[in-house]
Coordinates of C-alpha atoms in Angstrom, one line a residue:
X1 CA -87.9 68.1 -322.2
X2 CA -84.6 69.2 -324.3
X3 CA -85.8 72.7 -323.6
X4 CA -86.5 72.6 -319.7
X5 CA -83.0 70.7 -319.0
X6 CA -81.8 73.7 -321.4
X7 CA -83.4 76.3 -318.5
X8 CA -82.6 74.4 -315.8
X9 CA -78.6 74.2 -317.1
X10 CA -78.7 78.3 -317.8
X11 CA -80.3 79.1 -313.8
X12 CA -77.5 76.6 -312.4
X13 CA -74.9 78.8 -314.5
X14 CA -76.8 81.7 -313.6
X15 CA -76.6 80.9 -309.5
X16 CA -73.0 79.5 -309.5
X17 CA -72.0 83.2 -310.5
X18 CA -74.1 84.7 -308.4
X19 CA -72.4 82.8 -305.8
X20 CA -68.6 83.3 -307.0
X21 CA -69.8 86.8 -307.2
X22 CA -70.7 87.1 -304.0
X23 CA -67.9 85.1 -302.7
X24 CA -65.4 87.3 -304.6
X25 CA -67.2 90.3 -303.2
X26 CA -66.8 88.6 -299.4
X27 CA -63.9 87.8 -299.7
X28 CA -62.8 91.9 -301.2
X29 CA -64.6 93.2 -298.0
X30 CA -62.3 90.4 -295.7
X31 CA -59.4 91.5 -297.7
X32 CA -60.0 95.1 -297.0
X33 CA -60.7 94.9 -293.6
X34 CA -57.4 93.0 -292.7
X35 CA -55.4 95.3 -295.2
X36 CA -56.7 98.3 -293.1
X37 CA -55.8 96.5 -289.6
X38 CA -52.2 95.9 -291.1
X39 CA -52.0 99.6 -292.2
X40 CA -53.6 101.0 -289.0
X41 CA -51.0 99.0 -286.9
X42 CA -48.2 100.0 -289.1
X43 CA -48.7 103.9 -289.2
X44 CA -49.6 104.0 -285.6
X45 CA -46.8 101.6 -283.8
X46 CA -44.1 102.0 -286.4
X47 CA -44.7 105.3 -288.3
X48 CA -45.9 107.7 -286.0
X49 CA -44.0 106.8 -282.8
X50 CA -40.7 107.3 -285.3
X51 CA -41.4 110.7 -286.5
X52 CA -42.8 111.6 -283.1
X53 CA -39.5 110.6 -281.5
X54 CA -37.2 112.2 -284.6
X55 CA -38.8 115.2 -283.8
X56 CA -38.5 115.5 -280.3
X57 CA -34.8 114.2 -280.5
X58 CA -34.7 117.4 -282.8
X59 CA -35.5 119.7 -280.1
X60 CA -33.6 117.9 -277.7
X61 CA -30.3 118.5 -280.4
X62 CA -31.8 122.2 -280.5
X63 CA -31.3 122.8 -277.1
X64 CA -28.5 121.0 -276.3
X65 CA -26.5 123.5 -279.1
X66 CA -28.1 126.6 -277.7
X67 CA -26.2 126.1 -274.4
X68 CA -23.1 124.8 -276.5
X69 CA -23.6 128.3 -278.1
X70 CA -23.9 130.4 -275.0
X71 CA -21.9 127.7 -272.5
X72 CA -18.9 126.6 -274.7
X73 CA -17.5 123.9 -272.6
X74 CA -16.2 120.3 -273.4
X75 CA -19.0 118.9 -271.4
X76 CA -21.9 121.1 -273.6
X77 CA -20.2 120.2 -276.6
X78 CA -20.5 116.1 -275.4
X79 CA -23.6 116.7 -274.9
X80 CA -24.8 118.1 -277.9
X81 CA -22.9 115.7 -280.0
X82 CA -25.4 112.6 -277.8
X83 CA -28.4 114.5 -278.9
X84 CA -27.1 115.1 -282.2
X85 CA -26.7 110.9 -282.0
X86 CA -30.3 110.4 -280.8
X87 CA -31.8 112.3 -284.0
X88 CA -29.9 110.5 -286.4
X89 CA -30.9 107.4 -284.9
X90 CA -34.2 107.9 -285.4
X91 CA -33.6 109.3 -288.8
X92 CA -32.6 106.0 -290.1
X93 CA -35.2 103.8 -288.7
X94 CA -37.3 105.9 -290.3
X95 CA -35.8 104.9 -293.8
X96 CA -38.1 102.1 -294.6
X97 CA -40.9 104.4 -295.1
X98 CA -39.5 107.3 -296.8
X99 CA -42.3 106.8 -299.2
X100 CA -45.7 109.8 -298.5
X101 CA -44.9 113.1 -297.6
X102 CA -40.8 112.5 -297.0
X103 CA -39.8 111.3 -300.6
X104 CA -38.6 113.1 -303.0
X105 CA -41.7 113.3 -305.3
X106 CA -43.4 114.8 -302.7
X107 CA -42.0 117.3 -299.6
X108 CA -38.2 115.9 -300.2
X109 CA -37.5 116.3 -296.8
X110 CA -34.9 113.1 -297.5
X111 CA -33.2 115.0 -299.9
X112 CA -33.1 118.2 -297.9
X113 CA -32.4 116.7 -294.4
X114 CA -29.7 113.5 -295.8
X115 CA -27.6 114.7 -298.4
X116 CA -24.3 113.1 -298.9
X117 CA -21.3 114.5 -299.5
X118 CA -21.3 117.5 -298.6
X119 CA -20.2 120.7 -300.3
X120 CA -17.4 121.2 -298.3
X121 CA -15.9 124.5 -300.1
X122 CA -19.3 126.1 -299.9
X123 CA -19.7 125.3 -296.4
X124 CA -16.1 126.7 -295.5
X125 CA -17.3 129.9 -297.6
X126 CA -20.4 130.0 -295.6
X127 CA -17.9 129.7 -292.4
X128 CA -15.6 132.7 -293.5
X129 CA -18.4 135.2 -294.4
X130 CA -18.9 134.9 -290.1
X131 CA -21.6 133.2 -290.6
X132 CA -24.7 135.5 -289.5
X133 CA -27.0 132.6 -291.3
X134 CA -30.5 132.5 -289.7
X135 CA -32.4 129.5 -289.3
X136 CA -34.6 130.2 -292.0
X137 CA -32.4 131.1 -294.6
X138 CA -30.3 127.9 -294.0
X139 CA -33.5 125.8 -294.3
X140 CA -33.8 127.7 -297.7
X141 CA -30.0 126.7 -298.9
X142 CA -29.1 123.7 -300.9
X143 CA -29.3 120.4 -299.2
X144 CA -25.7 119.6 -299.7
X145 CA -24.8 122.4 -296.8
X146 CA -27.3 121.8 -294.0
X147 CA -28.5 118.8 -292.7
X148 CA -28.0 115.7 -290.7
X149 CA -24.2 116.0 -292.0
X150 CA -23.2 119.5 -291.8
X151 CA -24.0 119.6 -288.2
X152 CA -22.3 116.3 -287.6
X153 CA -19.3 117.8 -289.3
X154 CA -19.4 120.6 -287.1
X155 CA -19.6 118.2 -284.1
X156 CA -17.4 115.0 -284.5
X157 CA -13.9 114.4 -286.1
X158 CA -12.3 111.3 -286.7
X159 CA -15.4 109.4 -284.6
X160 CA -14.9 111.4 -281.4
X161 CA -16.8 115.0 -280.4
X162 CA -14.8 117.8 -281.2
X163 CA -12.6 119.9 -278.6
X164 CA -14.9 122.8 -277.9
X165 CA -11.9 125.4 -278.4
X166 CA -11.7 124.0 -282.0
X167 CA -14.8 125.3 -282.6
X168 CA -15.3 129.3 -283.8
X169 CA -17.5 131.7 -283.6
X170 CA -18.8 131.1 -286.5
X171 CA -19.3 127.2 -286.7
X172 CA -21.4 128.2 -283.3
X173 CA -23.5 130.4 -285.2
X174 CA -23.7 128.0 -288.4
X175 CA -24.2 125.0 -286.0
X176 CA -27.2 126.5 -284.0
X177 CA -28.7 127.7 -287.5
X178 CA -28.1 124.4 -289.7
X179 CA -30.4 122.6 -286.3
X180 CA -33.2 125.0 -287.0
X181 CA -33.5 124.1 -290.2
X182 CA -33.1 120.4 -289.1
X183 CA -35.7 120.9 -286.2
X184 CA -38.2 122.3 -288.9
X185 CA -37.6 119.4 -291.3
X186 CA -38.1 116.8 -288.6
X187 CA -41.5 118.4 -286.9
X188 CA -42.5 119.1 -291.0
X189 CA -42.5 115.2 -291.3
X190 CA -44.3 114.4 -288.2
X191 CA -46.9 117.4 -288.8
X192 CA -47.1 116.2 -292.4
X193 CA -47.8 112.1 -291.8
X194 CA -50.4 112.9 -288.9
X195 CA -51.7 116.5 -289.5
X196 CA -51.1 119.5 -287.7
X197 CA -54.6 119.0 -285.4
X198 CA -53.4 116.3 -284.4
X199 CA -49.9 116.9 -282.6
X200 CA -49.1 118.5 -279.1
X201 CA -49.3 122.5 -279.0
X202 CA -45.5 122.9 -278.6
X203 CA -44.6 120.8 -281.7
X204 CA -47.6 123.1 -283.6
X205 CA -45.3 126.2 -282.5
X206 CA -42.5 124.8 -283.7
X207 CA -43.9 124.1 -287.1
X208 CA -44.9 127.5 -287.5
X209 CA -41.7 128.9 -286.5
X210 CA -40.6 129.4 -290.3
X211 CA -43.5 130.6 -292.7
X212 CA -41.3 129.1 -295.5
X213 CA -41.9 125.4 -293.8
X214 CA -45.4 125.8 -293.8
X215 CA -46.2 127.5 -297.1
X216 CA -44.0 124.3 -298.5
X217 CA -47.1 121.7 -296.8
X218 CA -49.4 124.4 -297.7
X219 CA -47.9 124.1 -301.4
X220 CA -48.3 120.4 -301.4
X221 CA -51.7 119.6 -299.2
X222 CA -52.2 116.3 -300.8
X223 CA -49.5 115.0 -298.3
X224 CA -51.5 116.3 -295.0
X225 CA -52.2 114.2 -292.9
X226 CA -50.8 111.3 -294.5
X227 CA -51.2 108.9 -292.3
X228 CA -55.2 109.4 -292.9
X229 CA -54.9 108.3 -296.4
X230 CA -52.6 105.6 -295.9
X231 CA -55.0 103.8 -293.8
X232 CA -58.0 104.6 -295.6
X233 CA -55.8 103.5 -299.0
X234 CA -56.9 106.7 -300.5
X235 CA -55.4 108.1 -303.5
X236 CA -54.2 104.0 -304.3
X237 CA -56.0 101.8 -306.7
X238 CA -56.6 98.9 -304.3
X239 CA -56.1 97.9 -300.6
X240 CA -53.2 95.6 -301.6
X241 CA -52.0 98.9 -303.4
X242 CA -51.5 100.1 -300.4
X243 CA -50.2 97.6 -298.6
X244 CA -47.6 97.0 -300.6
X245 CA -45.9 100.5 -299.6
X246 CA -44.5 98.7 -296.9
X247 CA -43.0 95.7 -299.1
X248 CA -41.0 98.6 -301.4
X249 CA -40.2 100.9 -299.0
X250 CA -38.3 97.9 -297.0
X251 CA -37.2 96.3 -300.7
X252 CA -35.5 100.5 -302.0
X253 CA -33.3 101.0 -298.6
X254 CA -32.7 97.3 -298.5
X255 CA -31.2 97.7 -302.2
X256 CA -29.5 101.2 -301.2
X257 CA -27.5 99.8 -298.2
X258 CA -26.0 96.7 -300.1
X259 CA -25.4 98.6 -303.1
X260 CA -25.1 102.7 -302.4
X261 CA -24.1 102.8 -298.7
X262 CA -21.5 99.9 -298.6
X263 CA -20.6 98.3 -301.7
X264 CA -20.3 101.6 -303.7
X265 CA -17.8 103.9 -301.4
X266 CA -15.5 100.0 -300.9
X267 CA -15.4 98.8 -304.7
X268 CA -14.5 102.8 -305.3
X269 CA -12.0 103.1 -302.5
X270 CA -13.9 106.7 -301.8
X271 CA -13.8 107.4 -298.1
X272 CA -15.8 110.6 -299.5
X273 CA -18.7 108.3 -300.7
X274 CA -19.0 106.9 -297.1
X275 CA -21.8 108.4 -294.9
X276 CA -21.4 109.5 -291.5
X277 CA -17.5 109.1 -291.7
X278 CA -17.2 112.4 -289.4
X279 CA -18.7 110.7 -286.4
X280 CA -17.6 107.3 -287.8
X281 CA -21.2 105.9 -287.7
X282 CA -21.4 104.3 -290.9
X283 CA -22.2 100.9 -289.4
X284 CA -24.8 101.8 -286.9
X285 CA -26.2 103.8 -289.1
X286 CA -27.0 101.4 -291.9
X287 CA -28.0 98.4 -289.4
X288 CA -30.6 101.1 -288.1
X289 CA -32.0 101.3 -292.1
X290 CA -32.6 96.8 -291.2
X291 CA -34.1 97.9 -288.1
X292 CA -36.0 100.4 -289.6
X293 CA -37.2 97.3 -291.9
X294 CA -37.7 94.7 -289.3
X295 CA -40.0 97.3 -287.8
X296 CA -42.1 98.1 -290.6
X297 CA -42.4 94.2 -291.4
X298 CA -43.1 92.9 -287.6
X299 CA -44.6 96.4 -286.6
X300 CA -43.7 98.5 -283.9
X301 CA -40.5 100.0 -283.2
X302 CA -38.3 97.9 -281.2
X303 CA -38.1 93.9 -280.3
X304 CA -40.5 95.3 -276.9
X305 CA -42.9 96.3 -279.0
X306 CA -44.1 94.5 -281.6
X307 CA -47.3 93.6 -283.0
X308 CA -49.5 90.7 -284.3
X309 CA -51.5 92.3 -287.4
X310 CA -48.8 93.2 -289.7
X311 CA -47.3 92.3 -293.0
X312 CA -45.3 89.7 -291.2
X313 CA -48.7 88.1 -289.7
X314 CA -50.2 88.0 -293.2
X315 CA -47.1 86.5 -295.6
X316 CA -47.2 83.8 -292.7
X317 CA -50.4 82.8 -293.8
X318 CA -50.0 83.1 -297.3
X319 CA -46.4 81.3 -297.3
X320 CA -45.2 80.6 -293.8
X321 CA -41.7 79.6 -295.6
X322 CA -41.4 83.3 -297.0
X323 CA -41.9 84.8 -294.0
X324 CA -39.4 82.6 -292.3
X325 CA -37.0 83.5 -294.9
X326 CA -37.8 87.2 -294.7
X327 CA -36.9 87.5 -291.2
X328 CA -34.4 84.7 -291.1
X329 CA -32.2 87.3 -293.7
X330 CA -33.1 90.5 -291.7
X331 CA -31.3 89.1 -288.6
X332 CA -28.7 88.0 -291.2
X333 CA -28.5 91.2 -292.6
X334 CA -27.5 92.7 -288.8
X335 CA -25.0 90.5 -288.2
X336 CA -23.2 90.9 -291.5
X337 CA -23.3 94.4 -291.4
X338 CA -21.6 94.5 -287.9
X339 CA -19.1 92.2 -289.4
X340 CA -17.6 94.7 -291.7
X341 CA -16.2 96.6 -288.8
X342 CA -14.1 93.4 -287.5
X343 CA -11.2 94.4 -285.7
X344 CA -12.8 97.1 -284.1
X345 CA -12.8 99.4 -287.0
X346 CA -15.2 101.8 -288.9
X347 CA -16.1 101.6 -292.0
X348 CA -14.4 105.3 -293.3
X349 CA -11.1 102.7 -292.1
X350 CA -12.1 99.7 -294.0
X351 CA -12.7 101.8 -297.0
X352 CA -9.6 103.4 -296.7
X353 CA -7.5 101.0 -296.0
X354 CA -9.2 98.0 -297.9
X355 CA -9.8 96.0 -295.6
X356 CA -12.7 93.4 -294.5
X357 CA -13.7 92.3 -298.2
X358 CA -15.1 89.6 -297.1
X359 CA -17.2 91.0 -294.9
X360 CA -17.8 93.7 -296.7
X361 CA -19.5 91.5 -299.5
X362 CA -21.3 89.0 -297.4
X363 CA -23.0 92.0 -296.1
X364 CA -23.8 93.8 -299.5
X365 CA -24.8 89.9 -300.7
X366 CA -27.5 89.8 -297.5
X367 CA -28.8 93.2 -298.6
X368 CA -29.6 92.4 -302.1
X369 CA -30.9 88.9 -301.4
X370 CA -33.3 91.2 -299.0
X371 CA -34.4 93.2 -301.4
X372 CA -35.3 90.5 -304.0
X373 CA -37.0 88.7 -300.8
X374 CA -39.3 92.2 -300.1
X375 CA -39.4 92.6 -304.0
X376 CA -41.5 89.6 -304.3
X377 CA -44.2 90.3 -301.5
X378 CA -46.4 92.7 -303.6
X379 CA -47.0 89.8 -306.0
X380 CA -48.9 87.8 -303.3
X381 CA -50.6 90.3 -301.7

């Protein structure tokens, strides 16, 4: 009798494991297959439209310097500063995701298209040599002298576009070459996150423009089509692995606006440490980086579009409170930021003149209690 009850005990250990097994195994498929609809979401209505529409603002910025270049008129060079305003707009709400084939382990197209400061006495040497630059050997120049902020400085002064008889000859010729190699850079990050097959025949031309773009995706193929293994969470060691790209990327430009982009350039007093001081767009500019976040958390990429199977949509059911409190301090994070230019001023003034502490640090104190928020999320997932 001892012996049976012994049996009986070992198959009822034997069938509970079975059943956590199985229950475990369940609930890994259920896992997965709501970790891929989050991912899908997020790569094709925040991702994708974002590098689509950086690229295309790209082109529009080509064009509009082109006619500056062969139509120098205060009314060409307005309008190629708007388009020039467009791009960078999309630029930084792109900045929660500069994770994949942007970062700077992989393609460094962050590095290459974002670089701040700039070289200034290299670019003035540059200017003085007349400048017969081509697109494709600025694209191959260091970061520090093309750029998002070269051709801004070519552009704007003081926050305003630039009289067009101020410009030269040269800065024409620099301006229209430094937007090549920005065009290039911003099709290379579209191409790369959804693969060359699968964009429109006229951003494929442009891609193929300069043999020294493509050889450099050719160079790193891992990152082709990136969007593919993203979604597929290949290359990552689990499905939460991959899901959590969305929690860091948020949690690193979180962390640089409070602590690089403001509160670095004010505790220094540096107005050289401030970003986008030509065209005095500091402020927008980092509030796009929270958009850029609020996007990637509540998917889509403005307030009309958002979605219902996102990272947002699954915190809430883990820990309705932390979702609360993550989008509770994203709005907060907005408003503080905009407070730092109180009084109707930029922040290159409030850095130079020291002004707006308080606002600057309520601001940088929003930021970093964002991060920590965004830090946490990969722990639950």
């Amino acid at each position: 009798m001892k012996q049976f009850t012994f049996w009986i005990s070992c198959l009822s250990i034997i069938l509970a494991s079975t059943a956590c097994e199985d229950n475990n195994n369940t609930n890994e498929e259920q896992n997965a297959e709501l970790y891929r609809g989050i991912l899908e979401q997020y790569v094709n209505t925040t991702i994708i439209p974002t590098y689509r529409s950086l690229a295309t603002a790209a082109l529009e910025m080509r064009a509009a310097n082109e006619k500056l270049k062969n139509t120098p008129t205060n009314e060409n060079m307005q309008a190629a500063s708007d388009a020039w305003m467009n791009a960078r707009v999309w630029w930084e709400l792109s900045e929660a995701f500069l994770f994949g084939p942007v970062g700077e382990n992989a393609l460094d197209i962050d590095g290459h298209i974002d670089s701040w400061p700039l070289e200034l006495e290299d670019i003035q040497s540059e200017l003085a040599s007349g400048t017969g630059l081509t697109g494709q050997e600025a694209w191959q120049k260091d970061a520090e002298v093309i750029g998002f902020h070269v051709t801004e400085y070519l552009l704007y002064r003081d926050g305003q576009s630039r009289p067009v008889a101020d410009l030269s000859t040269a800065e024409l010729n620099y301006l229209t070459a430094a937007t090549d190699a920005l065009v290039w850079d911003c099709v290379l990050a579209y191409v790369a996150w959804v693969g060359e097959e699968n964009v429109t025949d006229e951003m494929k031309i442009v891609f193929r423009e300069n043999p020294d773009v493509v050889a450099h995706l050719d160079n790193n193929s891992y990152y082709k089509n990136f969007a593919r293994k993203l979604t597929t969470a290949d290359g990552y060691s689990s499905w939460a692995d991959a899901l959590s790209e969305i929690a860091v990327g948020a949690a690193e430009i979180a962390g640089e606006v409070g602590t690089t982009k403001i509160e670095a350039p004010y505790v220094a007093g540096n107005v050289m440490e401030v970003e986008s001081w030509y065209s005095w767009h500091s402020i927008d500019d980092y509030r796009n980086n929270i958009k850029s976040i609020k996007n990637a958390y509540l998917g889509g990429v403005n307030d009309n579009t958002r979605q219902t199977v996102t990272l947002s949509s699954l915190v809430r059911q883990i820990d309705a409170d932390l979702d609360s409190r993550v989008k509770a301090k994203i709005e907060e994070c907005l408003e503080k930021i905009a407070a730092i230019g109180t009084g109707g001023k930029s922040f290159y003034e409030v850095v130079r003149d020291q002004v707006n502490s308080e606002q600057v640090g309520a601001a940088v104190d929003a930021c970093n209690e964002l991060q920590q928020l965004f830090d946490a999320l990969p722990e639950i997932l």
